[in-house]
C-alpha positions as a printed Julia matrix, in Angstrom:
296×3 Matrix{Float64}:
  -6.8     2.44    1.56
  -3.65    2.79   -0.12
  -2.67    6.24   -1.86
  -3.48    6.07   -5.38
  -1.75    9.19   -6.89
  -0.1    11.98   -5.74
  -2.52   15.02   -4.21
  -0.75   17.38   -6.3
  -0.01   15.55   -9.55
   3.28   15.37  -11.07
   2.62   12.99  -13.54
   3.16   15.02  -17.46
   0.6    13.84  -19.66
   1.71   13.59  -23.51
   5.36   15.48  -24.0
   5.85   19.46  -24.72
   5.87   19.34  -27.89
   2.4    17.18  -27.48
   0.35   17.8   -24.49
  -1.95   15.83  -24.73
  -3.6    12.69  -23.42
  -6.37   10.42  -24.58
  -7.04    7.34  -22.01
  -9.07    4.36  -21.89
  -9.88    2.83  -18.31
 -11.84    0.39  -17.23
 -12.16   -2.04  -14.09
 -13.33   -5.5   -13.23
 -11.3    -8.97  -13.02
  -8.02   -8.79  -15.04
  -7.81   -4.92  -14.53
  -5.81   -2.97  -12.79
  -8.93   -1.93  -10.88
 -10.47   -5.72  -10.38
 -12.85   -4.83   -7.88
 -13.67   -1.16   -8.29
 -12.16    1.56  -10.17
 -10.39    4.48   -7.61
  -8.53    7.89   -8.32
  -7.6     9.49   -4.86
  -8.26   13.48   -4.67
  -5.63   15.36   -6.09
  -5.37   18.45   -8.6
  -3.3    19.66  -11.77
  -2.46   22.42  -13.36
  -4.32   20.27  -16.8
  -7.76   20.3   -18.05
  -9.42   16.9   -17.73
 -12.77   15.78  -19.82
 -14.12   12.76  -18.55
 -16.77   10.73  -20.34
 -18.71    7.49  -18.86
 -19.02    5.08  -20.8
 -20.15    2.45  -18.52
 -21.3     2.4   -15.06
 -21.77    4.51  -12.25
 -19.38    6.96   -9.95
 -19.24    8.65   -7.12
 -17.48   12.4    -8.11
 -15.85   14.89   -5.94
 -14.97   17.77   -7.1
 -13.8    20.66   -4.8
 -15.06   18.63   -1.6
 -18.61   18.42   -2.98
 -19.81   14.93   -3.66
 -22.12   14.05   -7.44
 -22.93   10.96   -9.12
 -22.4    10.56  -12.65
 -23.72    7.34  -15.0
 -22.63    6.49  -18.31
 -23.08    9.43  -21.28
 -22.75   11.84  -18.4
 -19.5    14.55  -19.27
 -17.53   16.22  -16.37
 -14.45   18.54  -16.55
 -11.76   19.61  -14.27
 -11.06   22.99  -13.92
  -6.87   23.71  -13.78
  -5.8    23.24  -10.19
  -9.53   21.84   -8.91
  -9.83   19.48   -6.39
 -10.93   15.93   -7.9
 -11.33   12.37   -6.85
 -13.61    9.46   -8.42
 -14.6     6.07   -7.23
 -16.24    3.43   -9.33
 -19.88    2.67   -7.14
 -20.82   -0.57   -9.94
 -17.99   -3.25  -11.44
 -17.19   -3.3   -14.77
 -16.95    0.71  -15.27
 -15.41    2.3   -18.53
 -14.23    5.87  -18.58
 -12.48    7.93  -21.05
  -9.9    10.61  -20.03
  -8.75   13.18  -22.12
  -6.2    15.63  -20.62
  -4.55   19.14  -21.97
  -2.29   21.93  -21.31
  -4.89   24.56  -21.74
  -1.83   27.08  -22.53
  -2.49   25.06  -26.12
  -5.44   26.83  -26.97
  -3.32   30.51  -26.15
  -2.71   32.66  -29.3
   0.25   35.59  -29.23
  -1.83   38.05  -31.55
  -4.14   40.09  -28.93
  -7.35   39.39  -31.73
 -10.62   39.71  -29.96
 -10.97   35.85  -29.4
  -7.69   35.83  -27.46
  -8.84   38.54  -25.24
 -12.26   38.06  -25.14
 -12.6    34.56  -24.54
  -8.58   32.31  -24.4
  -6.94   34.92  -21.86
  -9.67   35.29  -19.55
  -9.98   31.25  -19.72
  -6.17   31.03  -19.13
  -6.21   33.26  -15.36
  -9.33   31.69  -14.75
 -12.04   34.4   -14.78
 -13.63   31.63  -16.91
 -14.12   27.91  -16.11
 -15.25   25.44  -18.36
 -19.03   24.07  -16.73
 -18.19   20.88  -14.2
 -20.86   18.61  -15.76
 -22.86   17.76  -19.05
 -25.57   15.14  -19.62
 -27.08   14.22  -21.64
 -29.99   16.13  -21.49
 -27.64   18.96  -21.32
 -27.49   22.27  -23.52
 -24.47   21.62  -25.65
 -24.14   17.96  -24.84
 -24.43   16.58  -28.46
 -22.3    18.95  -30.4
 -19.33   18.92  -27.42
 -19.73   14.73  -27.26
 -19.29   14.17  -30.82
 -16.04   16.62  -30.88
 -14.54   15.12  -28.15
 -15.61   11.57  -29.54
 -13.31   12.56  -32.29
 -11.02   14.23  -29.76
 -10.39   10.82  -28.49
 -10.64    8.73  -31.04
  -7.21   10.8   -32.48
  -5.49   10.9   -29.52
  -6.08    7.01  -28.08
  -4.38    5.79  -31.45
  -1.86    8.08  -32.37
  -1.96    8.55  -36.11
   0.48   10.13  -38.0
  -0.39   14.13  -37.21
  -2.97   13.38  -34.74
  -1.96   16.29  -32.35
  -2.15   19.2   -34.94
  -6.17   17.53  -35.48
  -7.04   17.22  -31.42
  -5.3    20.88  -31.12
  -8.4    22.11  -34.36
 -10.58   20.04  -32.41
  -9.78   21.29  -28.86
 -10.35   24.82  -30.59
 -13.0    24.03  -32.6
 -15.1    22.63  -28.84
 -13.83   26.04  -27.49
 -15.28   28.6   -30.29
 -18.89   26.39  -29.25
 -18.63   26.58  -25.55
 -17.69   30.03  -25.74
 -20.1    30.77  -28.51
 -22.77   29.24  -27.58
 -22.24   31.15  -23.35
 -21.04   27.7   -21.97
 -18.11   29.5   -20.72
 -18.83   30.29  -16.8
 -17.51   33.76  -14.71
 -15.78   32.11  -11.69
 -17.44   33.57   -9.12
 -15.13   31.4    -6.83
 -16.18   28.94   -3.59
 -16.92   30.54   -0.35
 -14.42   32.09    1.33
 -14.56   29.43    3.89
 -14.63   26.57    1.69
 -11.66   28.11   -0.47
  -9.31   28.34    2.88
 -10.39   24.84    3.55
  -9.13   23.82    0.31
  -6.1    25.61    0.4
  -5.42   24.04    3.58
  -5.36   20.91    2.73
  -3.75   21.36   -0.74
  -0.88   23.1     1.55
  -0.89   19.92    4.09
  -0.71   17.29    1.32
   2.04   19.15   -0.75
   3.94   19.6     2.67
   4.26   15.65    3.28
   4.96   15.24    0.17
   7.57   17.04   -0.85
   9.43   15.96    2.69
   8.12   12.56    2.83
  11.7    10.89    2.94
  12.69   13.11    5.69
  11.73   13.26    9.57
   7.94   14.5    10.12
   6.02   14.89   13.14
   2.39   16.29   13.73
   3.93   20.06   14.56
   5.96   20.02   11.8
   3.03   20.04    9.37
   0.62   21.94   11.52
   3.09   25.27   11.03
   1.95   25.08    7.56
  -0.75   26.16    8.57
  -0.32   27.3    10.9
  -2.75   25.53   13.98
  -1.83   23.43   16.69
  -1.45   19.19   16.31
  -5.27   18.32   17.83
  -6.82   20.86   15.42
  -4.42   19.72   12.4
  -6.29   16.03   13.22
  -9.59   17.0    13.55
  -9.51   19.09   10.29
  -7.8    16.77    8.2
  -9.42   13.33    8.9
 -13.02   15.34    7.96
 -11.49   15.22    4.54
  -9.12   12.67    4.63
 -10.9    10.2     6.56
  -7.66    9.74    7.52
  -5.03   11.1     9.91
  -2.14   13.67    8.46
   0.18   10.98    9.78
  -1.36    8.02    8.51
  -1.17    9.96    5.02
   2.46   10.1     5.6
   3.06    6.57    6.33
   1.03    5.62    2.87
   2.6     7.78    1.2
   5.84    6.72    2.07
   4.65    3.26    1.34
   3.56    4.07   -2.02
   7.15    5.62   -2.9
   8.08    2.36   -1.79
   6.43    0.37   -4.4
   7.47    2.18   -7.0
  10.93    1.34   -6.01
  10.51   -1.52   -5.73
   9.25   -2.02   -8.8
  11.11   -0.01  -10.96
  14.81   -0.25   -9.45
  16.49   -3.01   -8.18
  17.36   -1.2    -5.22
  17.65   -3.07   -1.64
  14.94   -3.1     0.55
  16.5    -1.91    3.09
  17.76    0.99    1.3
  14.35    1.49   -0.6
  13.04    1.93    3.68
  15.55    4.47    4.47
  15.0     6.34    1.5
  11.34    6.6     1.47
  11.95    7.93    5.92
  11.34    4.95    7.67
  14.06    4.66   10.38
  12.74    1.18   11.57
  12.96   -1.96    9.6
  11.09   -3.56   11.08
   7.96   -1.16   11.21
   8.53   -0.16    7.12
   7.79   -4.23    6.66
   4.71   -4.52    8.94
   3.28   -0.99    7.55
   3.99   -2.41    4.14
   2.45   -5.71    4.97
  -0.91   -3.76    6.53
  -1.14   -1.94    3.34
  -0.18   -4.93    0.41
  -1.05   -8.17    2.58
   2.65   -8.6     1.1
   6.23   -8.27    2.14
   8.26   -6.47   -0.08
   9.98   -9.06   -1.34
   6.73  -10.53   -2.1
   5.09   -7.61   -4.02
   8.48   -6.99   -6.03
   8.3   -10.41   -6.8
   4.61  -10.67   -7.7
   4.27   -6.95   -9.7
């Protein structure tokens, strides 16, 4: 399965002045996800809220698996590792992403010191999953619906109204003790997650350079045999397979967004052997790079 997104997401959501994004995703024939919705395991500094409108999903959050269904709300706090896979055809879900620092105030009043600052330094976390029967769901869902409507339509004055509603939502969860203390994961789990992040960060930063298993293993550090076992238990593929998929992903982007010659793209993405690049590209996409560029 090709990699759909950088594991450490570097996409900018919104703008510096308006760091908020609201989107709707659907799967099925005629969409960008004709078979099922899939977002590769990744993390980012933003807060992300999902509202499942239709269908069922498998959610992996900090390497733990959950099943979520229509009506459920899911929240990913800053830097939490997560992955989402649609389990039914024709899924629909909305996504709201924002930079948590837009909640910050410069004046150290009671609310800033008691709630905002602990949230921004990760001492307090938003709850991960809210079902329709969960306490506070109805109010949070009502506020989120308003935020999504404003963020998707983006009519004049939408940002400030979104921000005010977001502050109201945060006030509600803080006043109703829905902000949870960050008790952290067990040390062994945190080590596992941090090692995984270190490995994929190295691969994604150095994909266009010659990389060996030993180079990757040195980032943890460990021996290559342990590296392969460790990575495969989480990702289902070896580090080298992930590297090849990531290189193909970057090549796919260049094919559709630049007029660079295919050979030059292969070299820029770390493939020293052009025929090997063509073979691996066809394995993942079922066509040659030239055919892919023409199709897309």
